[in-house]
Short mmCIF file of C-alpha atoms in Angstrom, two decimals:
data_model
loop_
_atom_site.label_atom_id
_atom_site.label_comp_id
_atom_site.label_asym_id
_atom_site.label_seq_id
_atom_site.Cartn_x
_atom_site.Cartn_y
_atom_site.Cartn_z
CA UNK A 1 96.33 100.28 74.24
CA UNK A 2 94.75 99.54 77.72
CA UNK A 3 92.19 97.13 78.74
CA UNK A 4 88.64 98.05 77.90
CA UNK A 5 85.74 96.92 81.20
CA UNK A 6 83.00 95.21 78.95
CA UNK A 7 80.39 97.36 79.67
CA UNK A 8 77.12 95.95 81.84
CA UNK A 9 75.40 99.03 83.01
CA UNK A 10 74.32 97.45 86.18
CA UNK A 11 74.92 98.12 89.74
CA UNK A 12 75.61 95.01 90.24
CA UNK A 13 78.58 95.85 88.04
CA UNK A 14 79.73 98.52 89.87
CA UNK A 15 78.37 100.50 86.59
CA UNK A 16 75.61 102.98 86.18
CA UNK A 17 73.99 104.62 83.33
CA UNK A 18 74.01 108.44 84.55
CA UNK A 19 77.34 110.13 86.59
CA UNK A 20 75.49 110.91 89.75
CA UNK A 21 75.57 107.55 91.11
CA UNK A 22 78.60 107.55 90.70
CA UNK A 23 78.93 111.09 92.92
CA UNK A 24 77.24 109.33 95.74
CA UNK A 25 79.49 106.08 95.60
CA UNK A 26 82.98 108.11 95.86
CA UNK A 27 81.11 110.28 98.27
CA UNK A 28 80.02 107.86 100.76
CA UNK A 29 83.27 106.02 100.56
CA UNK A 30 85.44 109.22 100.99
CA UNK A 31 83.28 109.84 104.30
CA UNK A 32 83.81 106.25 105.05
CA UNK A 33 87.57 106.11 104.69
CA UNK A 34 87.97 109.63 106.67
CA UNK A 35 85.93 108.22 109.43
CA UNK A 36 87.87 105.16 109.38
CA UNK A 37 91.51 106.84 109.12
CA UNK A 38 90.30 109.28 112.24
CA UNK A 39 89.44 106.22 114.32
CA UNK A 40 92.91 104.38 113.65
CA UNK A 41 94.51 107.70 114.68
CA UNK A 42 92.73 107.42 117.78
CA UNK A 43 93.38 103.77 118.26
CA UNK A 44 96.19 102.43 120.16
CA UNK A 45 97.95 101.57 116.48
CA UNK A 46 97.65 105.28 115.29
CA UNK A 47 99.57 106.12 118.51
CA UNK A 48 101.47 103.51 117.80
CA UNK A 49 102.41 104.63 114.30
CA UNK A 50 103.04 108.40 115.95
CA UNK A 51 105.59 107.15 118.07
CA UNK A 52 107.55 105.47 115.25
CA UNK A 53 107.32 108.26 113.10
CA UNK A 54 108.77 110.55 116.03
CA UNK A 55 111.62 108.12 117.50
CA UNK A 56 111.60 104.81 116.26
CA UNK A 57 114.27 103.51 118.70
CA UNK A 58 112.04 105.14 121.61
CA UNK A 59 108.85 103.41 120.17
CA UNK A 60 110.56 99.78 120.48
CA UNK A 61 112.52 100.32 123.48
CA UNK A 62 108.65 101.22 125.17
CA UNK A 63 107.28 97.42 123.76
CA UNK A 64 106.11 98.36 120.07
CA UNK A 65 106.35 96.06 117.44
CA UNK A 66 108.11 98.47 114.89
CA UNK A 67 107.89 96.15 112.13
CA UNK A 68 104.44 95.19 112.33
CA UNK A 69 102.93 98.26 112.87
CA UNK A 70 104.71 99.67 109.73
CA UNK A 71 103.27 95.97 107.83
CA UNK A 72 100.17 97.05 109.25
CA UNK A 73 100.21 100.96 107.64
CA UNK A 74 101.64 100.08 104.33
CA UNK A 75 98.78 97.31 104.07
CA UNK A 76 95.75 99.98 104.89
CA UNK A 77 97.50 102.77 102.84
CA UNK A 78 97.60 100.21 100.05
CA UNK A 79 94.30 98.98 100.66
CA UNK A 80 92.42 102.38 100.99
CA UNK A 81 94.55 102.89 97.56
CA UNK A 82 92.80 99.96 96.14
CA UNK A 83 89.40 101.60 97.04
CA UNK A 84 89.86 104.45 94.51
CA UNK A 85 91.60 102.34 92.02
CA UNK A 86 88.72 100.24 91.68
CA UNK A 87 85.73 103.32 91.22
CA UNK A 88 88.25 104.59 89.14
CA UNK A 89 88.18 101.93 86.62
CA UNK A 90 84.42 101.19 87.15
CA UNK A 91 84.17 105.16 86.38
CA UNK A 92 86.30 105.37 83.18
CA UNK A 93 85.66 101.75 81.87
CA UNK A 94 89.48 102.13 80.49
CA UNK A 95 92.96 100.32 82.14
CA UNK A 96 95.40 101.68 80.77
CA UNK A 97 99.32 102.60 82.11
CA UNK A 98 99.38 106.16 81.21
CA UNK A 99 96.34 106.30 82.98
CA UNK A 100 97.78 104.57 86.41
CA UNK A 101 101.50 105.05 86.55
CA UNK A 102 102.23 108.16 84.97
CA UNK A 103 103.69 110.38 86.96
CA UNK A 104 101.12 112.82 86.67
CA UNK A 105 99.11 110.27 88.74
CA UNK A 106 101.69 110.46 91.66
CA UNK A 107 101.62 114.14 91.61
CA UNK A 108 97.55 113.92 91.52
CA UNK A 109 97.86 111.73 94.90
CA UNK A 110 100.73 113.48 95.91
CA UNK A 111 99.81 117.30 95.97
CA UNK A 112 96.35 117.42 98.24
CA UNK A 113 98.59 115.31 100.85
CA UNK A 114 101.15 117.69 100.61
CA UNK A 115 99.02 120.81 100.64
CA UNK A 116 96.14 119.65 103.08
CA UNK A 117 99.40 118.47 105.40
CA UNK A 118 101.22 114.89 105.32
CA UNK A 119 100.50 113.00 108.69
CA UNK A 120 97.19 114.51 109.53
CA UNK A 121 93.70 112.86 109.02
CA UNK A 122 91.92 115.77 107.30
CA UNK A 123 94.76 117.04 105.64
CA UNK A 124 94.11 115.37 101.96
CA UNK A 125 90.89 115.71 101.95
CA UNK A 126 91.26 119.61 102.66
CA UNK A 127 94.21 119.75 100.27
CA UNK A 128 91.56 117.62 97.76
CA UNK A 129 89.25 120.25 97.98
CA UNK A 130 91.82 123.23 97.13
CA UNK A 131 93.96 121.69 94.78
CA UNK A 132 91.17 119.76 92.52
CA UNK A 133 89.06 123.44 91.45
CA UNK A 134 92.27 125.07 91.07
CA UNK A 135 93.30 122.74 88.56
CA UNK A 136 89.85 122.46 87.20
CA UNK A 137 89.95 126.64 86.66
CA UNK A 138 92.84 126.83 85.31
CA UNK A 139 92.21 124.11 83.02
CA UNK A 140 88.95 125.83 81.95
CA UNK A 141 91.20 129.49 81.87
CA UNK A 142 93.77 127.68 79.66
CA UNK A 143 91.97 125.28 77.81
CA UNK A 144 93.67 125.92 74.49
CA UNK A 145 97.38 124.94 75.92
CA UNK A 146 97.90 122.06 77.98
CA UNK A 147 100.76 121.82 80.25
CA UNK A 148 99.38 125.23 82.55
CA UNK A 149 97.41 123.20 85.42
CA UNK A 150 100.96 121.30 85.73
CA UNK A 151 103.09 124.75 85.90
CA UNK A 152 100.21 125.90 88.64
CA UNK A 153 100.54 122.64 90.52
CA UNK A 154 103.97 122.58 90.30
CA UNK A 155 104.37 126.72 91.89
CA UNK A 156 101.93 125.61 94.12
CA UNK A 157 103.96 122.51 95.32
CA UNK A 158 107.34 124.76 95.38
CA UNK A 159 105.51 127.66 97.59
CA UNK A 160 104.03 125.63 99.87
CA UNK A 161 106.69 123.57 100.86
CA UNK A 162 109.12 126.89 101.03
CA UNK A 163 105.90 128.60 103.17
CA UNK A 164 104.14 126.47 104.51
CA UNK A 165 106.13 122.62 104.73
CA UNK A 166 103.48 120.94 107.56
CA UNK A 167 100.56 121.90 104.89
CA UNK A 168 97.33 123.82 105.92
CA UNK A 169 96.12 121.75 108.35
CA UNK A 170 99.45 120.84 110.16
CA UNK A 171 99.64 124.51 110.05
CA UNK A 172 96.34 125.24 111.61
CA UNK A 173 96.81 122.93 114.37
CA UNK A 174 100.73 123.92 115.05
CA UNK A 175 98.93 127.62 115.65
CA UNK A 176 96.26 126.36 117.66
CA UNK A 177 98.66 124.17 120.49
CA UNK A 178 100.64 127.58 120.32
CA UNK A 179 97.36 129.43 121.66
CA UNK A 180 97.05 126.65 124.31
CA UNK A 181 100.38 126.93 125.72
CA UNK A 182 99.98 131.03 125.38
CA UNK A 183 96.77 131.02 127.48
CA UNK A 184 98.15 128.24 129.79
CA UNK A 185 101.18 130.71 130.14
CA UNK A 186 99.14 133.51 131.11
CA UNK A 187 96.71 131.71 133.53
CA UNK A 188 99.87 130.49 135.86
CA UNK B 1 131.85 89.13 67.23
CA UNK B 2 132.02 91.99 64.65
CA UNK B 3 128.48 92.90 65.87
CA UNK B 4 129.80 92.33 69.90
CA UNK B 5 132.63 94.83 69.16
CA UNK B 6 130.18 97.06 67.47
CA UNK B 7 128.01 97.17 70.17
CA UNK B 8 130.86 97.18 72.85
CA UNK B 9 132.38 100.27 71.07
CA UNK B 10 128.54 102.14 70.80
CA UNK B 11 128.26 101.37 74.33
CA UNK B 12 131.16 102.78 75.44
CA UNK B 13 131.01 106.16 73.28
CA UNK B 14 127.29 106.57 74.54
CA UNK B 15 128.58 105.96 78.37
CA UNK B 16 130.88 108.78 78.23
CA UNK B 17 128.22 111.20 77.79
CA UNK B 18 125.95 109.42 80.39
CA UNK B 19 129.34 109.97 82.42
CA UNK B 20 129.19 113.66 81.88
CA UNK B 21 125.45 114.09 82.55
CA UNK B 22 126.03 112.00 86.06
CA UNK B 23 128.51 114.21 87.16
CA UNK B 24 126.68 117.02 87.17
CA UNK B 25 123.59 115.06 89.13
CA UNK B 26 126.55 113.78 91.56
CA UNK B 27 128.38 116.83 92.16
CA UNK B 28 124.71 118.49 92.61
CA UNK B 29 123.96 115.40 94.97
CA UNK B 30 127.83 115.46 97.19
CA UNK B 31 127.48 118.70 97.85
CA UNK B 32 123.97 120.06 98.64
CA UNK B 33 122.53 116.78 99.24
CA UNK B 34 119.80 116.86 97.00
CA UNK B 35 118.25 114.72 94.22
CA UNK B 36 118.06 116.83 91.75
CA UNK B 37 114.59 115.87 89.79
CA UNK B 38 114.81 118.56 87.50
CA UNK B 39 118.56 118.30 85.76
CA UNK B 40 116.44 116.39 83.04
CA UNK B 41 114.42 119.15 82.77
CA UNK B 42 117.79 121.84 82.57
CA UNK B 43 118.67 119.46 80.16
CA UNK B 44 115.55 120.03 78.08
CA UNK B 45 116.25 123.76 78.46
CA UNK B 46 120.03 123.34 77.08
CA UNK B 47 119.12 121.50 74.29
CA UNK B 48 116.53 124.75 73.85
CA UNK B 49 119.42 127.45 73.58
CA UNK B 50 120.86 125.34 70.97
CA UNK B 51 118.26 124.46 69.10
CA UNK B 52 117.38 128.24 68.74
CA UNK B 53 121.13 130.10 68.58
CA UNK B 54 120.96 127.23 65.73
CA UNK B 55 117.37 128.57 63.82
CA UNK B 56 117.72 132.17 64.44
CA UNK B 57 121.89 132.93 64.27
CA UNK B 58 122.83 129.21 62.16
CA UNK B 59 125.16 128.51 64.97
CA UNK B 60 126.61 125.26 65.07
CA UNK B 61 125.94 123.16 67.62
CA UNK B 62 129.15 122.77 69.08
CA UNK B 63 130.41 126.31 68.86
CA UNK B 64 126.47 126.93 70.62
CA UNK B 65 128.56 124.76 73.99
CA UNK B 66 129.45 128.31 76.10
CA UNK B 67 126.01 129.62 75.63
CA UNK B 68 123.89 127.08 76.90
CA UNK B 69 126.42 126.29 79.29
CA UNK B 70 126.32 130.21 80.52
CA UNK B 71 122.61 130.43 80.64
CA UNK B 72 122.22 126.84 82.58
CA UNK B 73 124.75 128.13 84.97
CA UNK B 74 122.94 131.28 85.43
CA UNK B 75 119.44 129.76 86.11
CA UNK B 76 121.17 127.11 88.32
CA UNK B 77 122.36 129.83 90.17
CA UNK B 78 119.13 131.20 90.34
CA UNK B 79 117.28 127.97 91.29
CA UNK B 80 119.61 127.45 94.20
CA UNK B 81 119.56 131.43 95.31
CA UNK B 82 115.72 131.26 94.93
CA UNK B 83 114.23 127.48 96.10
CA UNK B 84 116.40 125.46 97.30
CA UNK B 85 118.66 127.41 99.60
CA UNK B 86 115.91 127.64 101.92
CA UNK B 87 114.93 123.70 101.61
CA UNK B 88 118.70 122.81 102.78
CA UNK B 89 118.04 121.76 106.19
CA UNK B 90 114.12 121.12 105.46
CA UNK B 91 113.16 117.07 105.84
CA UNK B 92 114.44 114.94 102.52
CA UNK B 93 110.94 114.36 100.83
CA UNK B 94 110.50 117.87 101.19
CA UNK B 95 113.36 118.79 99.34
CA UNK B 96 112.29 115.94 96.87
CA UNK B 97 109.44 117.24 96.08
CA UNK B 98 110.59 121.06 95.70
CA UNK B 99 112.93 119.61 92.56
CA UNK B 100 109.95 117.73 91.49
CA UNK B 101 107.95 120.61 91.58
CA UNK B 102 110.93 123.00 89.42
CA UNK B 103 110.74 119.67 86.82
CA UNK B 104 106.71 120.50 86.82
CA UNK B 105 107.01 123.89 86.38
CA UNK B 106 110.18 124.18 83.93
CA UNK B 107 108.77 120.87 81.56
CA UNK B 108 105.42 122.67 81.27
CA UNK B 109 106.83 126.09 80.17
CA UNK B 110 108.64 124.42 77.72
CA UNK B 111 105.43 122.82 76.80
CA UNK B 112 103.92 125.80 76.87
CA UNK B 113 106.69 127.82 74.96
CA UNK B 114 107.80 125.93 72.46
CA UNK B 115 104.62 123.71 72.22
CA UNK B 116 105.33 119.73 71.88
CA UNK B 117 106.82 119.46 68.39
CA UNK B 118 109.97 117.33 67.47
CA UNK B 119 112.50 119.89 66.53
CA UNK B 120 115.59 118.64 64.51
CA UNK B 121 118.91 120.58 63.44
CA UNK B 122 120.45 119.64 60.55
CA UNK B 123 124.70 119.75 60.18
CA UNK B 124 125.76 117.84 56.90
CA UNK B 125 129.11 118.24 57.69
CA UNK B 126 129.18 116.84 60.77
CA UNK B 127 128.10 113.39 60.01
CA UNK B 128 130.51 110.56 58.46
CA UNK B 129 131.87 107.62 59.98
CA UNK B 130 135.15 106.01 60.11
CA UNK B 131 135.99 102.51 60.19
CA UNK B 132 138.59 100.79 62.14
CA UNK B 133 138.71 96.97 60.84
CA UNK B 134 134.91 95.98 60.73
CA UNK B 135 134.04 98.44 63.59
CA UNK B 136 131.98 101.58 62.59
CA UNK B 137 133.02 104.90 64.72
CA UNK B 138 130.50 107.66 64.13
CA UNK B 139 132.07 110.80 64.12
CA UNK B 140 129.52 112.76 66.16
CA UNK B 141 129.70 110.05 68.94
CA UNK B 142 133.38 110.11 69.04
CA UNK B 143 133.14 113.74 68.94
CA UNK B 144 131.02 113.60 72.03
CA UNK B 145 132.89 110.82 73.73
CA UNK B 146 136.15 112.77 73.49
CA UNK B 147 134.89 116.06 74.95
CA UNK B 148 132.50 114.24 77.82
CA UNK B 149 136.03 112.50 78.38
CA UNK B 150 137.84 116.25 77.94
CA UNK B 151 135.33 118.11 80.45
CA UNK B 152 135.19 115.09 82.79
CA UNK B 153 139.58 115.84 82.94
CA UNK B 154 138.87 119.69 83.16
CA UNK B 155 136.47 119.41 85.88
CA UNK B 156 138.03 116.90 88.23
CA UNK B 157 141.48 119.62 88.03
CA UNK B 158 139.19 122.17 89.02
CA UNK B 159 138.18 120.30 91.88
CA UNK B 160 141.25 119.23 92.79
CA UNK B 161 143.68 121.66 92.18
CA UNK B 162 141.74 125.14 92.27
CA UNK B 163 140.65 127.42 95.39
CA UNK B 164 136.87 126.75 95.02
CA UNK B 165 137.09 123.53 93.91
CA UNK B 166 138.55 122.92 97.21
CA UNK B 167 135.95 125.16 98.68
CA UNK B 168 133.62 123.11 97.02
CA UNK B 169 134.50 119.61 98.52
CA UNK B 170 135.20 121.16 101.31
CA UNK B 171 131.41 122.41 101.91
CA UNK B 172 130.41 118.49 100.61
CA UNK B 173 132.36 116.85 103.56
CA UNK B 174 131.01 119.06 106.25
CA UNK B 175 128.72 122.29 105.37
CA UNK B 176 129.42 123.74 108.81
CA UNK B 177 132.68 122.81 109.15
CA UNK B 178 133.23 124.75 106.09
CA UNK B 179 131.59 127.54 107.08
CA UNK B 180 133.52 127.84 110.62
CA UNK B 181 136.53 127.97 108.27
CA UNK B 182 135.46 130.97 106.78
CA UNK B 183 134.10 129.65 103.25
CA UNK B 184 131.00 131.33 101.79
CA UNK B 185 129.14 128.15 101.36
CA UNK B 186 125.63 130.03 100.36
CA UNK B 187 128.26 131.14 97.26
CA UNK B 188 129.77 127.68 96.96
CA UNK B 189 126.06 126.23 96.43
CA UNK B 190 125.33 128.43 94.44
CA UNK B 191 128.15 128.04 92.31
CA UNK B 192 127.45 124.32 92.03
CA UNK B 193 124.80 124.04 91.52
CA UNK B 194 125.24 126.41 88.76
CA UNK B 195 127.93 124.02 87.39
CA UNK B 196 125.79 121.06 87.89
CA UNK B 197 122.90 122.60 85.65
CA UNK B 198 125.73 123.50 82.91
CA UNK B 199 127.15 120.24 82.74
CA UNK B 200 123.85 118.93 82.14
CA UNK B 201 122.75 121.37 78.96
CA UNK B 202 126.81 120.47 77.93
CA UNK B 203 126.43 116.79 78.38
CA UNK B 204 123.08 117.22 76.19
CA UNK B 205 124.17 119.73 73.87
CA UNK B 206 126.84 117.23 72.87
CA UNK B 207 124.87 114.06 73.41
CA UNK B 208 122.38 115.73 71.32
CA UNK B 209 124.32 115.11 68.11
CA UNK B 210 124.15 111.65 68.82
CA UNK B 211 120.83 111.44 69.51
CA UNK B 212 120.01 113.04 66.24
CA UNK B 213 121.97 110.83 64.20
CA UNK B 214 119.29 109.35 62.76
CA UNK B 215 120.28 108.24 59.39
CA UNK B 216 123.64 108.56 57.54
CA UNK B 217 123.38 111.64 55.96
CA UNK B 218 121.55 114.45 58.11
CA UNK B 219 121.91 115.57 61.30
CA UNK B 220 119.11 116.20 63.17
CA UNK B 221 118.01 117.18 66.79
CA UNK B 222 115.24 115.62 68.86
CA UNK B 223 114.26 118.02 71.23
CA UNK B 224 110.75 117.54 73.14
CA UNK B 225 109.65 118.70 76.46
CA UNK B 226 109.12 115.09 78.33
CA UNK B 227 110.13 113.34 81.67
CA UNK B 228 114.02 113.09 82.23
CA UNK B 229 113.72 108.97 82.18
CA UNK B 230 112.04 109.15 79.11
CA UNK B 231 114.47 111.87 78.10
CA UNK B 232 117.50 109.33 78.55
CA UNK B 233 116.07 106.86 76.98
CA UNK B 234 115.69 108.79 73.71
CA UNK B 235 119.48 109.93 74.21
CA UNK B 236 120.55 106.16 74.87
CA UNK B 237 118.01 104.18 71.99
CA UNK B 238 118.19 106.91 69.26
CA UNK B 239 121.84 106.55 68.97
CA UNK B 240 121.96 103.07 67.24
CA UNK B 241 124.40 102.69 64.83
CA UNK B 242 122.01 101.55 61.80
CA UNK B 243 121.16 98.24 62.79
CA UNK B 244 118.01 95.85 63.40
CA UNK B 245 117.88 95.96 66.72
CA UNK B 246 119.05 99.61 67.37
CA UNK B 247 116.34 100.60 64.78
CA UNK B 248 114.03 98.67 66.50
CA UNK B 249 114.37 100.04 69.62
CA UNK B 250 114.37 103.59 68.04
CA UNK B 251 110.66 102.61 66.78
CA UNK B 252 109.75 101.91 70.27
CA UNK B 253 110.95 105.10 71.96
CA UNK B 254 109.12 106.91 69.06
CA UNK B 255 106.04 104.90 69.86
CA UNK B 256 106.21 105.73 73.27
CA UNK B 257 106.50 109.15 72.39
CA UNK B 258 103.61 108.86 70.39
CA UNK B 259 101.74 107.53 73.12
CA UNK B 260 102.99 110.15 75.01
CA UNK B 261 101.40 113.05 72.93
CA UNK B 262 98.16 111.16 72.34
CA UNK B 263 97.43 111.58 76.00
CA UNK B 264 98.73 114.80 76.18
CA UNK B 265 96.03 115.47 73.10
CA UNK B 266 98.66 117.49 71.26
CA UNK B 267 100.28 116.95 67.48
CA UNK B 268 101.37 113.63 66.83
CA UNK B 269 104.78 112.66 65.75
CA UNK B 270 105.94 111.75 62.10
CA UNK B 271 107.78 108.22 62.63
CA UNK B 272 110.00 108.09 59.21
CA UNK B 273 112.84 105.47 60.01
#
């Protein structure tokens, strides 16, 4: 089952012989794609995209093309999407559906979002960075029953959206305007 | 045509217990407003409590109905008393996800628990089919059909005719409004969603017989910790009434199965059709 990448170790071919290549490909394009997703929030189309998400109605009655911006999203979500897809397949040589539509795949590019905090630019790669060595420890704890990384992930999903629903950094920055309106408070 | 009304009749037998597994996704869905990801998973867990009152006490499935029922309701209760009473006004993909997350977390233990082997229970008795004409009626799917049909009467009295199944639709028209009226509508969701997860280990516990016809002579019981829509299409293929095409399609849900546990890198499955 699957399609099988004939193999060309070349980097040329997007393939190399030894995994650290590899490391510095994903790494460079992570940095890449957080770079570029913090300037779009700064641009006038991430504001753009902020005012939808707060008041859609508000956003076009103020001149913005609701529709298009949304085109617009979708079409870079997909396209960052597309990025990983492809070092995937380069990295694993292997297409197959378990592989991309399972739903332990969505939950895999669902959980750092929803941890790190939905809506923010550092938020999945911070939720990335928790999420992936807990899973990877409790894998190695566990090793001799499968199925406890997805009990882990899934407490962890439960708890944090009964604790902590705008995710670690939504949290950190909710706490941080708090301390600016505090100090503003006390300087009047 | 004999094969159209033999298919027609199969179809309808099997929809009456896809009725009865709805209703308790609806009735979770009208009145706390939640899509409930992880009824296939209570499901699962039903099919569990019968599967084992069956090994350790030999209790027929049927008569096994109030147990798994009573222990469904229970940890529905508890679900909704734990999680999800404090999702109820939270955003809807957050509430989403916190039923995804109880599907995780209850599959997994299962996985865990009762590791990823086929389990079957065997009734002689209980299979045999009548014939009407040249239309084949098994008797476990009639069985089933009549009491999803029996329990889809008994419920809609209750909430129609009863003080808290009033209360009930009450809280689904207008939580508030129901509230100001002097209903305890923490209780009420609670309650349902207690009902909801029984109906679903019911609707399995009975569907389950059909599921496990699998050949005329023994009964036998499929249960294996996997993804509701998976789940459903087990309960819906395996039921075939002996022919090509339902015995075709039975080899295909195995297969994916077997797929399935591959990946997983647990036992395989023994495909004997």
């Amino acid at each position: 089952m699957g399609i099988l990448i004939p193999l060309a170790p070349n980097p040329l071919m997007f393939q190399f012989e030894s995994r650290l290549p590899y490391y510095y490909v994903i790494f460079i394009m992570t940095t890449l794609v957080t770079w570029l997703v913090y300037h779009v929030s700064k641009s006038k189309l991430g504001f753009n995209l902020v005012a939808i998400r707060e008041n859609e109605d508000a956003a076009r009655s103020l001149g913005v093309d609701a529709f298009k911006n949304k085109m617009i999203a979708i079409g870079l979500s997909s396209a960052l999407t597309a990025l990983g897809g492809t070092f995937y397949a380069q990295y694993l040589l292997l297409i197959e559906p378990p592989l991309a539509f399972s739903s332990g795949v969505s939950i895999a590019i669902l959980l750092p979002a929803i941890i790190g905090g939905a809506g923010t630019v550092l938020g999945p790669v911070i939720g990335s960075f928790v999420i992936t060595p807990l899973g990877e420890l409790t894998n190695a704890l566990f090793s001799g029953t499968p199925g406890v990384q997805f009990i882990v992930y899934g407490a962890i999903l439960v708890l944090v959206i009964l604790f902590l629903p705008e995710g670690i950094v939504g949290w950190v920055l909710k706490r941080m305007r708090l301390k600016q309106i505090q100090k503003g408070a006390q300087a009047k | 045509m004999g094969l159209l009304l033999q298919a027609l009749v199969d179809g309808i037998l099997i929809g009456g217990i896809y009725g009865l597994i709805g209703i308790g996704l609806t009735l979770i869905f009208g009145v706390m407003k939640i899509i409930n990801f992880a009824q296939g998973a209570l499901m699962m867990l039903g099919m569990y409590v019968t599967y084992y009152l069956f090994t350790w006490f030999g209790l027929n499935p049927y008569l096994s109905l109030p147990f798994s029922a009573i222990a469904l309701f229970l940890l529905g209760a508890l679900i909704q008393r734990g999680v999800l009473d404090r999702v109820l006004d939270a955003p809807e993909h957050n509430q989403l996800l916190v039923t995804m997350g109880l599907m995780l977390i209850i599959e997994n233990a299962a996985l865990v628990l009762f590791s990823p082997d086929f389990r079957t229970v065997k009734v002689e008795q209980l299979s045999g089919v009548l014939t009407l004409g040249n239309v084949n009626f098994e008797k476990t799917k009639l069985i089933a059909f009549l009491f999803a049909l029996l329990l889809t009467v008994v419920l809609y009295w209750f909430l129609q005719k009863t003080y808290l199944g009033k209360a009930i639709r009450a809280v689904s028209i207008d939580r508030d409004g129901a509230a100001l009226s002097g209903i305890q509508v923490r209780r009420v969701n609670m309650i349902t969603f207690g009902i909801g997860a029984g109906l679903a280990a019911v609707a399995r516990d009975v569907g389950r017989c059909v599921g496990g016809a699998r050949d005329r002579f023994v009964h036998r019981l499929f249960v294996v910790p996997l993804s509701p829509q998976r789940r459903l299409l087990c309960l819906g293929d395996a039921g075939g009434g002996g022919n090509f095409a339902a015995n075709r399609s039975k080899l295909r849900v195995l297969q994916q199965d077997h797929g399935h546990f591959d990946s997983v890198g647990a036992q395989s499955v023994d495909v004997s059709i």
